[in-house]
Amino acid sequence: DGDYSKPWGASFASGMNKLVGGSKGDAGLLGDVDAMDDLSKSSTPSIHLVCQPGNGGPVEDWINVEKLHNNAVAKSSSSDDTTSTTVVVNGALDKVRDGYYPAVFFPALAKTVDRFYKNFESVFFLKPISDKGLYGWLFRVYPEPWQVVLQTVKEKSNGSKYIEDTVVHTSEERPSFATAVGKMMEEAQKQQQQQQQQQQ
């Protein structure tokens, strides 16, 4: 299938391009499907680099990422080409995988989750965590394990403050939000107890 999934405003943009664009029919409006390349005619790339699909734009971007990938895989399996790799940067894949977009309203997007987006491997991940008055990060650089990092405000002897980062948990599997917050709480309580003992 050489077609893109069209964002809801694509037909409007196409009509406005023809109306405003004069004899060439191209006013340069984003979302005009006529300005896009046909997927079935494109050559097979060794890598697709997709930057920030869907996040702040149409959800159809995420659907089109799967179409780009599947089109390249189909071409490479019918020729001697190597399989194409898809790399997504700032893709907000947590929104897609964790049900932020309800399947009842976004059925086409929901279908992509199990068959495509659950197969992605996070090679660099950095997400802030803040809950229960604690601050930290969920961090990973492939192939290293996942890390939960607690950030604590400390004070030097001269009264200046600084942030101390403490790795409170590592695991091969990505920890849930509840697990990450739990590990941060355990470490914060331990640090508080140590501080009380030092003051006695």
Coordinates of N, CA and C in Angstrom, one line a residue:
D1 N 0.9 -1.2 0.0 CA 0.0 0.0 0.0 C 0.9 1.2 0.0
G2 N 0.8 2.1 -1.0 CA 1.6 3.2 -1.1 C 1.0 4.5 -0.6
D3 N -0.1 4.3 0.2 CA -0.8 5.5 0.7 C -0.4 5.8 2.1
Y4 N -0.4 7.1 2.4 CA -0.2 7.6 3.8 C -1.6 7.6 4.5
S5 N -1.6 7.5 5.8 CA -2.8 7.8 6.6 C -2.9 9.3 6.7
K6 N -4.0 9.8 6.2 CA -4.1 11.3 6.1 C -4.6 11.9 7.4
P7 N -3.9 13.0 7.9 CA -4.4 13.7 9.0 C -5.8 14.3 8.7
W8 N -6.6 14.6 9.7 CA -7.9 15.1 9.5 C -8.0 16.4 8.6
G9 N -7.0 17.2 8.6 CA -7.0 18.4 7.8 C -6.4 18.3 6.4
A10 N -6.1 17.1 6.0 CA -5.3 16.9 4.7 C -6.2 17.3 3.5
S11 N -7.5 17.0 3.5 CA -8.3 17.3 2.4 C -8.5 18.8 2.3
F12 N -8.7 19.5 3.5 CA -8.8 20.9 3.5 C -7.6 21.6 3.0
A13 N -6.4 21.1 3.4 CA -5.1 21.7 3.0 C -4.9 21.5 1.5
S14 N -5.3 20.4 1.0 CA -5.2 20.1 -0.5 C -6.1 21.0 -1.3
G15 N -7.3 21.2 -0.8 CA -8.2 22.1 -1.5 C -7.7 23.6 -1.4
M16 N -7.2 24.0 -0.3 CA -6.7 25.4 -0.2 C -5.5 25.6 -1.0
N17 N -4.6 24.6 -1.1 CA -3.4 24.7 -2.0 C -3.8 24.9 -3.4
K18 N -4.9 24.2 -3.9 CA -5.3 24.3 -5.3 C -6.0 25.7 -5.5
L19 N -6.7 26.2 -4.5 CA -7.4 27.5 -4.6 C -6.4 28.6 -4.5
V20 N -5.5 28.6 -3.6 CA -4.5 29.7 -3.3 C -3.3 29.6 -4.1
G21 N -2.9 28.4 -4.6 CA -1.6 28.2 -5.2 C -1.5 28.6 -6.6
G22 N -2.6 29.1 -7.2 CA -2.5 29.6 -8.6 C -2.4 28.5 -9.6
S23 N -1.7 28.7 -10.7 CA -1.6 27.8 -11.8 C -0.8 26.5 -11.4
K24 N 0.1 26.6 -10.5 CA 0.9 25.4 -10.0 C 0.1 24.7 -9.0
G25 N -0.9 25.3 -8.3 CA -1.7 24.6 -7.4 C -1.0 24.2 -6.1
D26 N 0.1 24.9 -5.8 CA 0.8 24.6 -4.6 C 1.1 25.9 -3.8
A27 N 0.4 26.1 -2.7 CA 0.6 27.2 -1.8 C 1.6 26.9 -0.7
G28 N 2.1 25.7 -0.7 CA 3.1 25.3 0.3 C 2.4 24.9 1.7
L29 N 1.2 24.6 1.7 CA 0.5 24.3 3.0 C 0.9 22.9 3.4
L30 N 1.2 22.8 4.7 CA 1.5 21.5 5.3 C 0.2 20.6 5.3
G31 N 0.4 19.3 5.2 CA -0.7 18.4 5.2 C -1.3 18.1 3.9
D32 N -0.8 18.7 2.8 CA -1.3 18.5 1.5 C -0.8 17.1 1.0
V33 N -1.6 16.1 0.9 CA -1.1 14.8 0.5 C -0.5 14.7 -0.9
D34 N -1.0 15.6 -1.7 CA -0.4 15.6 -3.1 C 1.1 16.0 -3.1
A35 N 1.5 16.6 -2.1 CA 3.0 17.0 -2.0 C 3.8 15.9 -1.5
M36 N 3.2 14.8 -1.1 CA 4.0 13.7 -0.5 C 4.4 12.7 -1.6
D37 N 5.5 12.0 -1.4 CA 6.0 11.0 -2.3 C 5.1 9.7 -2.1
D38 N 5.0 9.0 -3.2 CA 4.3 7.7 -3.1 C 5.2 6.7 -2.4
L39 N 4.8 6.0 -1.4 CA 5.6 5.1 -0.6 C 6.0 3.9 -1.5
S40 N 5.1 3.5 -2.4 CA 5.4 2.3 -3.2 C 6.5 2.5 -4.2
K41 N 6.8 3.8 -4.6 CA 7.8 4.1 -5.6 C 9.1 4.5 -5.0
S42 N 9.2 4.6 -3.7 CA 10.4 5.1 -3.1 C 11.4 3.9 -3.0
S43 N 12.7 4.2 -3.0 CA 13.7 3.2 -2.9 C 13.8 2.7 -1.4
T44 N 14.4 1.5 -1.2 CA 14.5 0.9 0.1 C 15.7 1.6 0.8
P45 N 15.4 2.3 1.9 CA 16.5 2.9 2.7 C 17.1 1.9 3.7
S46 N 18.3 2.0 4.1 CA 18.9 1.1 5.1 C 18.4 1.6 6.5
I47 N 18.0 2.8 6.6 CA 17.5 3.3 7.9 C 16.5 4.4 7.7
H48 N 15.4 4.4 8.5 CA 14.4 5.4 8.5 C 14.7 6.2 9.8
L49 N 15.0 7.5 9.8 CA 15.1 8.3 10.9 C 13.9 9.2 11.0
V50 N 13.1 8.9 12.0 CA 11.8 9.6 12.2 C 11.9 10.5 13.5
C51 N 11.7 11.8 13.3 CA 11.8 12.7 14.4 C 10.4 13.2 14.9
Q52 N 10.1 12.9 16.2 CA 9.0 13.4 16.9 C 7.7 13.2 16.1
P53 N 7.3 11.9 15.8 CA 6.1 11.7 15.1 C 4.9 11.8 16.1
G54 N 3.8 12.4 15.6 CA 2.6 12.5 16.4 C 2.5 13.4 17.6
N55 N 3.6 13.6 18.2 CA 3.6 14.4 19.5 C 3.5 15.8 19.1
G56 N 2.4 16.4 19.3 CA 2.1 17.8 18.9 C 1.6 17.9 17.5
G57 N 1.5 16.8 16.8 CA 1.0 16.7 15.4 C -0.1 15.7 15.3
P58 N -0.5 15.3 14.1 CA -1.5 14.3 14.0 C -1.1 12.9 14.4
V59 N -2.0 12.2 15.0 CA -1.7 10.8 15.4 C -1.4 9.9 14.2
E60 N -1.9 10.3 13.0 CA -1.6 9.6 11.8 C -0.1 9.4 11.6
D61 N 0.7 10.4 12.1 CA 2.2 10.3 12.0 C 2.7 8.9 12.5
W62 N 2.1 8.5 13.7 CA 2.6 7.2 14.2 C 2.2 6.0 13.3
I63 N 1.0 6.1 12.7 CA 0.5 5.1 11.8 C 1.4 5.0 10.6
N64 N 1.8 6.2 10.1 CA 2.6 6.3 8.9 C 4.0 5.7 9.1
V65 N 4.5 5.8 10.3 CA 5.9 5.3 10.7 C 5.8 3.8 10.4
E66 N 4.8 3.1 10.9 CA 4.6 1.7 10.6 C 4.5 1.4 9.1
K67 N 3.8 2.2 8.4 CA 3.7 2.0 7.0 C 5.0 2.1 6.3
L68 N 5.8 3.2 6.6 CA 7.1 3.3 6.1 C 8.0 2.1 6.3
H69 N 8.0 1.6 7.6 CA 8.8 0.5 7.9 C 8.4 -0.8 7.2
N70 N 7.1 -1.0 7.2 CA 6.5 -2.2 6.5 C 6.8 -2.2 5.0
N71 N 6.7 -1.0 4.4 CA 7.0 -0.9 3.0 C 8.5 -1.2 2.7
A72 N 9.4 -0.8 3.5 CA 10.8 -1.1 3.3 C 11.1 -2.6 3.5
V73 N 10.4 -3.2 4.6 CA 10.6 -4.6 4.8 C 10.1 -5.4 3.6
A74 N 9.0 -5.1 3.1 CA 8.4 -5.8 1.9 C 9.4 -5.7 0.7
K75 N 9.9 -4.5 0.5 CA 10.9 -4.3 -0.6 C 12.1 -5.1 -0.4
S76 N 12.7 -5.1 0.8 CA 13.9 -5.8 1.1 C 13.8 -7.3 1.0
S77 N 12.6 -7.8 1.3 CA 12.4 -9.3 1.3 C 12.2 -9.7 -0.2
S78 N 11.8 -8.8 -1.1 CA 11.6 -9.2 -2.5 C 12.9 -8.9 -3.3
S79 N 13.9 -8.5 -2.7 CA 15.2 -8.2 -3.4 C 16.3 -8.6 -2.5
D80 N 17.5 -8.3 -2.9 CA 18.7 -8.7 -2.2 C 19.1 -7.6 -1.1
D81 N 18.3 -6.6 -1.0 CA 18.6 -5.5 0.0 C 18.6 -6.1 1.4
T82 N 19.3 -5.4 2.3 CA 19.2 -5.7 3.7 C 17.9 -5.1 4.3
T83 N 17.5 -5.6 5.4 CA 16.3 -5.1 6.0 C 16.5 -3.7 6.6
S84 N 15.5 -2.8 6.4 CA 15.6 -1.5 6.8 C 15.3 -1.4 8.3
T85 N 16.1 -0.5 9.0 CA 15.9 -0.2 10.4 C 15.2 1.1 10.6
T86 N 14.2 1.1 11.6 CA 13.5 2.4 11.9 C 13.9 2.9 13.2
V87 N 14.4 4.1 13.3 CA 14.8 4.8 14.5 C 13.9 6.0 14.7
V88 N 13.3 6.0 15.9 CA 12.4 7.1 16.3 C 13.0 7.9 17.4
V89 N 13.1 9.2 17.1 CA 13.7 10.2 18.1 C 12.6 11.0 18.6
N90 N 12.5 11.1 20.0 CA 11.5 11.9 20.6 C 10.1 11.5 20.1
G91 N 9.9 10.2 20.1 CA 8.6 9.7 19.5 C 7.4 9.7 20.5
A92 N 7.6 10.0 21.8 CA 6.5 9.9 22.8 C 5.8 8.5 22.6
L93 N 6.6 7.5 22.5 CA 6.0 6.1 22.3 C 5.3 5.7 23.5
D94 N 5.6 6.2 24.7 CA 4.9 5.9 25.9 C 3.4 6.2 25.8
K95 N 3.1 7.3 25.1 CA 1.7 7.7 24.9 C 1.0 6.7 24.0
V96 N 1.7 6.2 23.0 CA 1.1 5.2 22.1 C 0.9 3.9 22.8
R97 N 2.0 3.4 23.5 CA 2.0 2.1 24.1 C 1.2 2.0 25.4
D98 N 1.0 3.1 26.1 CA 0.3 3.0 27.4 C -1.1 3.4 27.4
G99 N -1.7 3.6 26.2 CA -3.1 3.8 26.1 C -3.6 5.3 26.3
Y100 N -2.7 6.2 26.1 CA -3.0 7.6 26.2 C -4.1 8.0 25.2
Y101 N -4.0 7.4 24.0 CA -5.1 7.6 23.0 C -6.0 6.4 23.0
P102 N -7.3 6.5 23.5 CA -8.2 5.4 23.6 C -8.5 4.7 22.3
A103 N -8.5 3.4 22.3 CA -8.7 2.6 21.1 C -10.1 2.9 20.5
V104 N -11.0 3.2 21.3 CA -12.4 3.4 20.8 C -12.4 4.7 19.9
F105 N -11.5 5.7 20.2 CA -11.5 6.9 19.3 C -10.4 6.8 18.3
F106 N -9.4 6.0 18.5 CA -8.2 5.9 17.6 C -7.9 4.4 17.3
P107 N -8.9 3.7 16.6 CA -8.7 2.3 16.4 C -7.5 1.9 15.5
A108 N -7.2 2.7 14.5 CA -6.1 2.5 13.6 C -4.8 2.6 14.3
L109 N -4.7 3.6 15.2 CA -3.5 3.7 16.0 C -3.3 2.6 17.0
A110 N -4.4 2.2 17.6 CA -4.4 1.1 18.6 C -3.9 -0.2 18.0
K111 N -4.2 -0.4 16.8 CA -3.8 -1.7 16.1 C -2.3 -1.7 15.9
T112 N -1.6 -0.5 15.8 CA -0.2 -0.5 15.6 C 0.6 -0.9 16.8
V113 N 0.0 -0.8 18.0 CA 0.8 -0.9 19.2 C 1.4 -2.3 19.4
D114 N 0.6 -3.4 19.4 CA 1.1 -4.7 19.6 C 1.9 -5.2 18.5
R115 N 1.5 -4.9 17.3 CA 2.2 -5.5 16.1 C 3.5 -4.7 15.7
F116 N 3.6 -3.5 16.2 CA 4.8 -2.7 15.8 C 5.5 -2.0 17.0
Y117 N 4.8 -1.1 17.7 CA 5.5 -0.3 18.7 C 6.0 -1.0 19.9
K118 N 5.4 -2.1 20.3 CA 5.9 -2.9 21.4 C 7.2 -3.6 21.1
N119 N 7.6 -3.6 19.9 CA 8.9 -4.3 19.5 C 10.1 -3.3 19.5
F120 N 9.8 -2.0 19.8 CA 10.9 -1.1 19.8 C 11.8 -1.3 21.1
E121 N 13.1 -1.1 20.9 CA 14.0 -1.2 22.0 C 14.5 0.3 22.3
S122 N 14.4 0.7 23.5 CA 14.9 2.0 23.9 C 16.4 2.0 24.0
V123 N 17.0 2.8 23.1 CA 18.5 2.9 23.2 C 19.0 4.1 24.0
F124 N 18.2 5.1 24.1 CA 18.5 6.2 25.0 C 17.2 6.7 25.5
F125 N 17.0 6.8 26.8 CA 15.8 7.1 27.5 C 16.1 8.0 28.7
L126 N 15.4 9.1 28.8 CA 15.6 10.0 29.9 C 14.2 10.6 30.2
K127 N 13.6 10.3 31.3 CA 12.3 10.8 31.7 C 12.3 11.2 33.1
P128 N 11.8 12.5 33.4 CA 11.8 12.9 34.7 C 10.7 12.2 35.5
I129 N 10.9 12.0 36.8 CA 10.0 11.5 37.7 C 9.8 12.4 38.9
S130 N 8.6 12.8 39.2 CA 8.4 13.6 40.4 C 7.1 13.1 41.0
D131 N 7.2 12.8 42.3 CA 6.0 12.3 43.0 C 6.3 12.3 44.5
K132 N 5.3 12.5 45.3 CA 5.5 12.5 46.8 C 6.7 13.4 47.2
G133 N 6.9 14.5 46.6 CA 7.9 15.5 47.0 C 9.3 15.1 46.6
L134 N 9.4 14.0 45.8 CA 10.7 13.5 45.3 C 10.9 13.8 43.8
Y135 N 12.2 14.0 43.5 CA 12.5 14.3 42.1 C 13.6 13.4 41.6
G136 N 13.5 12.9 40.4 CA 14.6 12.1 39.8 C 14.3 11.8 38.4
W137 N 15.0 10.7 37.9 CA 14.9 10.3 36.5 C 14.8 8.8 36.3
L138 N 14.2 8.4 35.2 CA 14.3 7.1 34.7 C 15.2 7.2 33.5
F139 N 16.3 6.4 33.5 CA 17.4 6.6 32.6 C 17.9 5.3 32.0
R140 N 18.2 5.3 30.7 CA 18.8 4.1 30.1 C 19.6 4.5 28.9
V141 N 20.8 3.9 28.7 CA 21.6 3.9 27.5 C 21.8 2.5 27.1
Y142 N 21.3 2.0 26.0 CA 21.5 0.6 25.5 C 22.9 0.3 25.3
P143 N 23.4 -0.8 25.7 CA 22.8 -2.0 26.3 C 22.8 -2.1 27.8
E144 N 23.1 -0.9 28.4 CA 23.1 -0.9 29.9 C 21.7 -1.1 30.5
P145 N 21.7 -1.5 31.8 CA 20.4 -1.7 32.4 C 19.6 -0.3 32.6
W146 N 18.4 -0.4 32.9 CA 17.6 0.7 33.3 C 18.0 1.2 34.7
Q147 N 18.0 2.5 34.9 CA 18.4 3.1 36.2 C 17.3 4.1 36.7
V148 N 17.0 4.0 38.0 CA 16.2 5.0 38.6 C 17.2 5.9 39.4
V149 N 17.2 7.2 39.2 CA 18.1 8.1 39.8 C 17.3 9.1 40.7
L150 N 17.7 9.2 41.9 CA 17.1 10.1 42.9 C 17.9 11.4 42.9
Q151 N 17.3 12.5 42.8 CA 18.0 13.8 42.9 C 17.6 14.4 44.3
T152 N 18.7 14.7 45.1 CA 18.5 15.3 46.4 C 19.3 16.6 46.5
V153 N 18.6 17.6 47.1 CA 19.3 18.9 47.4 C 20.2 18.7 48.6
K154 N 21.5 19.0 48.5 CA 22.4 18.9 49.6 C 23.0 20.3 49.8
E155 N 23.6 20.4 51.0 CA 24.2 21.7 51.4 C 25.6 21.5 51.8
K156 N 26.5 22.4 51.2 CA 27.9 22.3 51.5 C 28.2 23.0 52.8
S157 N 29.4 22.9 53.4 CA 29.7 23.5 54.6 C 29.6 25.0 54.6
N158 N 29.8 25.6 53.4 CA 29.8 27.1 53.2 C 28.3 27.6 53.0
G159 N 27.4 26.7 53.0 CA 25.9 27.1 52.8 C 25.4 27.0 51.4
S160 N 26.3 26.8 50.4 CA 25.8 26.7 49.1 C 25.1 25.3 48.9
K161 N 24.2 25.3 48.0 CA 23.4 24.1 47.7 C 23.8 23.5 46.4
Y162 N 23.7 22.1 46.3 CA 23.9 21.4 45.1 C 23.0 20.2 45.0
I163 N 22.9 19.6 43.8 CA 22.1 18.5 43.6 C 23.0 17.2 43.5
E164 N 22.6 16.2 44.3 CA 23.3 15.0 44.4 C 22.4 13.9 43.7
D165 N 23.0 13.2 42.7 CA 22.3 12.2 42.0 C 22.7 10.8 42.6
T166 N 21.7 10.0 42.9 CA 22.0 8.7 43.5 C 21.2 7.6 42.7
V167 N 21.9 6.6 42.2 CA 21.2 5.6 41.5 C 20.6 4.6 42.5
V168 N 19.3 4.6 42.6 CA 18.6 3.8 43.6 C 18.1 2.5 43.2
H169 N 18.1 2.2 41.8 CA 17.6 0.9 41.3 C 18.1 0.7 39.9
T170 N 18.5 -0.5 39.6 CA 18.9 -0.9 38.3 C 18.1 -2.2 37.9
S171 N 17.8 -2.4 36.7 CA 17.1 -3.6 36.2 C 17.2 -3.8 34.7
E172 N 17.1 -5.0 34.3 CA 17.2 -5.3 32.8 C 15.9 -4.9 32.2
E173 N 14.8 -5.0 32.9 CA 13.5 -4.6 32.4 C 13.1 -3.2 32.9
R174 N 12.4 -2.5 32.0 CA 12.0 -1.1 32.4 C 11.1 -1.2 33.7
P175 N 11.4 -0.5 34.7 CA 10.6 -0.5 35.9 C 9.3 0.4 35.7
S176 N 8.2 0.0 36.4 CA 7.0 0.8 36.3 C 7.2 2.1 37.0
F177 N 6.3 3.0 36.8 CA 6.4 4.3 37.5 C 6.3 4.0 39.0
A178 N 5.4 3.2 39.5 CA 5.2 2.9 40.9 C 6.5 2.3 41.5
T179 N 7.1 1.4 40.8 CA 8.4 0.8 41.3 C 9.4 1.9 41.4
A180 N 9.6 2.7 40.4 CA 10.6 3.8 40.4 C 10.4 4.7 41.6
V181 N 9.1 5.1 41.8 CA 8.8 6.0 43.0 C 9.1 5.3 44.3
G182 N 8.7 4.0 44.4 CA 9.0 3.3 45.6 C 10.4 3.2 45.9
K183 N 11.3 3.0 44.9 CA 12.7 2.9 45.1 C 13.3 4.2 45.6
M184 N 12.7 5.3 45.0 CA 13.2 6.6 45.3 C 12.8 6.9 46.8
M185 N 11.6 6.5 47.2 CA 11.1 6.8 48.6 C 12.0 6.0 49.6
E186 N 12.4 4.7 49.3 CA 13.2 3.9 50.1 C 14.6 4.6 50.4
E187 N 15.2 5.1 49.3 CA 16.5 5.8 49.4 C 16.3 7.1 50.2
A188 N 15.3 7.9 49.9 CA 15.1 9.1 50.6 C 14.9 8.9 52.1
Q189 N 14.2 7.9 52.5 CA 14.0 7.6 53.9 C 15.3 7.1 54.5
K190 N 16.1 6.4 53.8 CA 17.4 5.9 54.3 C 18.4 7.1 54.5
Q191 N 18.4 8.1 53.5 CA 19.2 9.3 53.6 C 18.7 10.1 54.8
Q192 N 17.4 10.2 55.0 CA 16.9 11.0 56.1 C 17.3 10.4 57.5
Q193 N 17.3 9.1 57.6 CA 17.7 8.4 58.8 C 19.2 8.6 59.1
Q194 N 20.0 8.5 58.0 CA 21.4 8.7 58.2 C 21.7 10.2 58.7
Q195 N 21.0 11.1 58.1 CA 21.2 12.5 58.5 C 20.8 12.7 60.0
Q196 N 19.7 12.1 60.4 CA 19.3 12.2 61.8 C 20.3 11.6 62.8
Q197 N 20.9 10.5 62.3 CA 21.9 9.8 63.2 C 23.2 10.7 63.3
Q198 N 23.5 11.4 62.2 CA 24.7 12.2 62.2 C 24.5 13.5 63.1
Q199 N 23.2 13.9 63.2 CA 22.9 15.1 64.1 C 22.9 14.7 65.5
Q200 N 22.7 13.4 65.9 CA 22.6 13.0 67.3 C 24.0 13.0 68.0

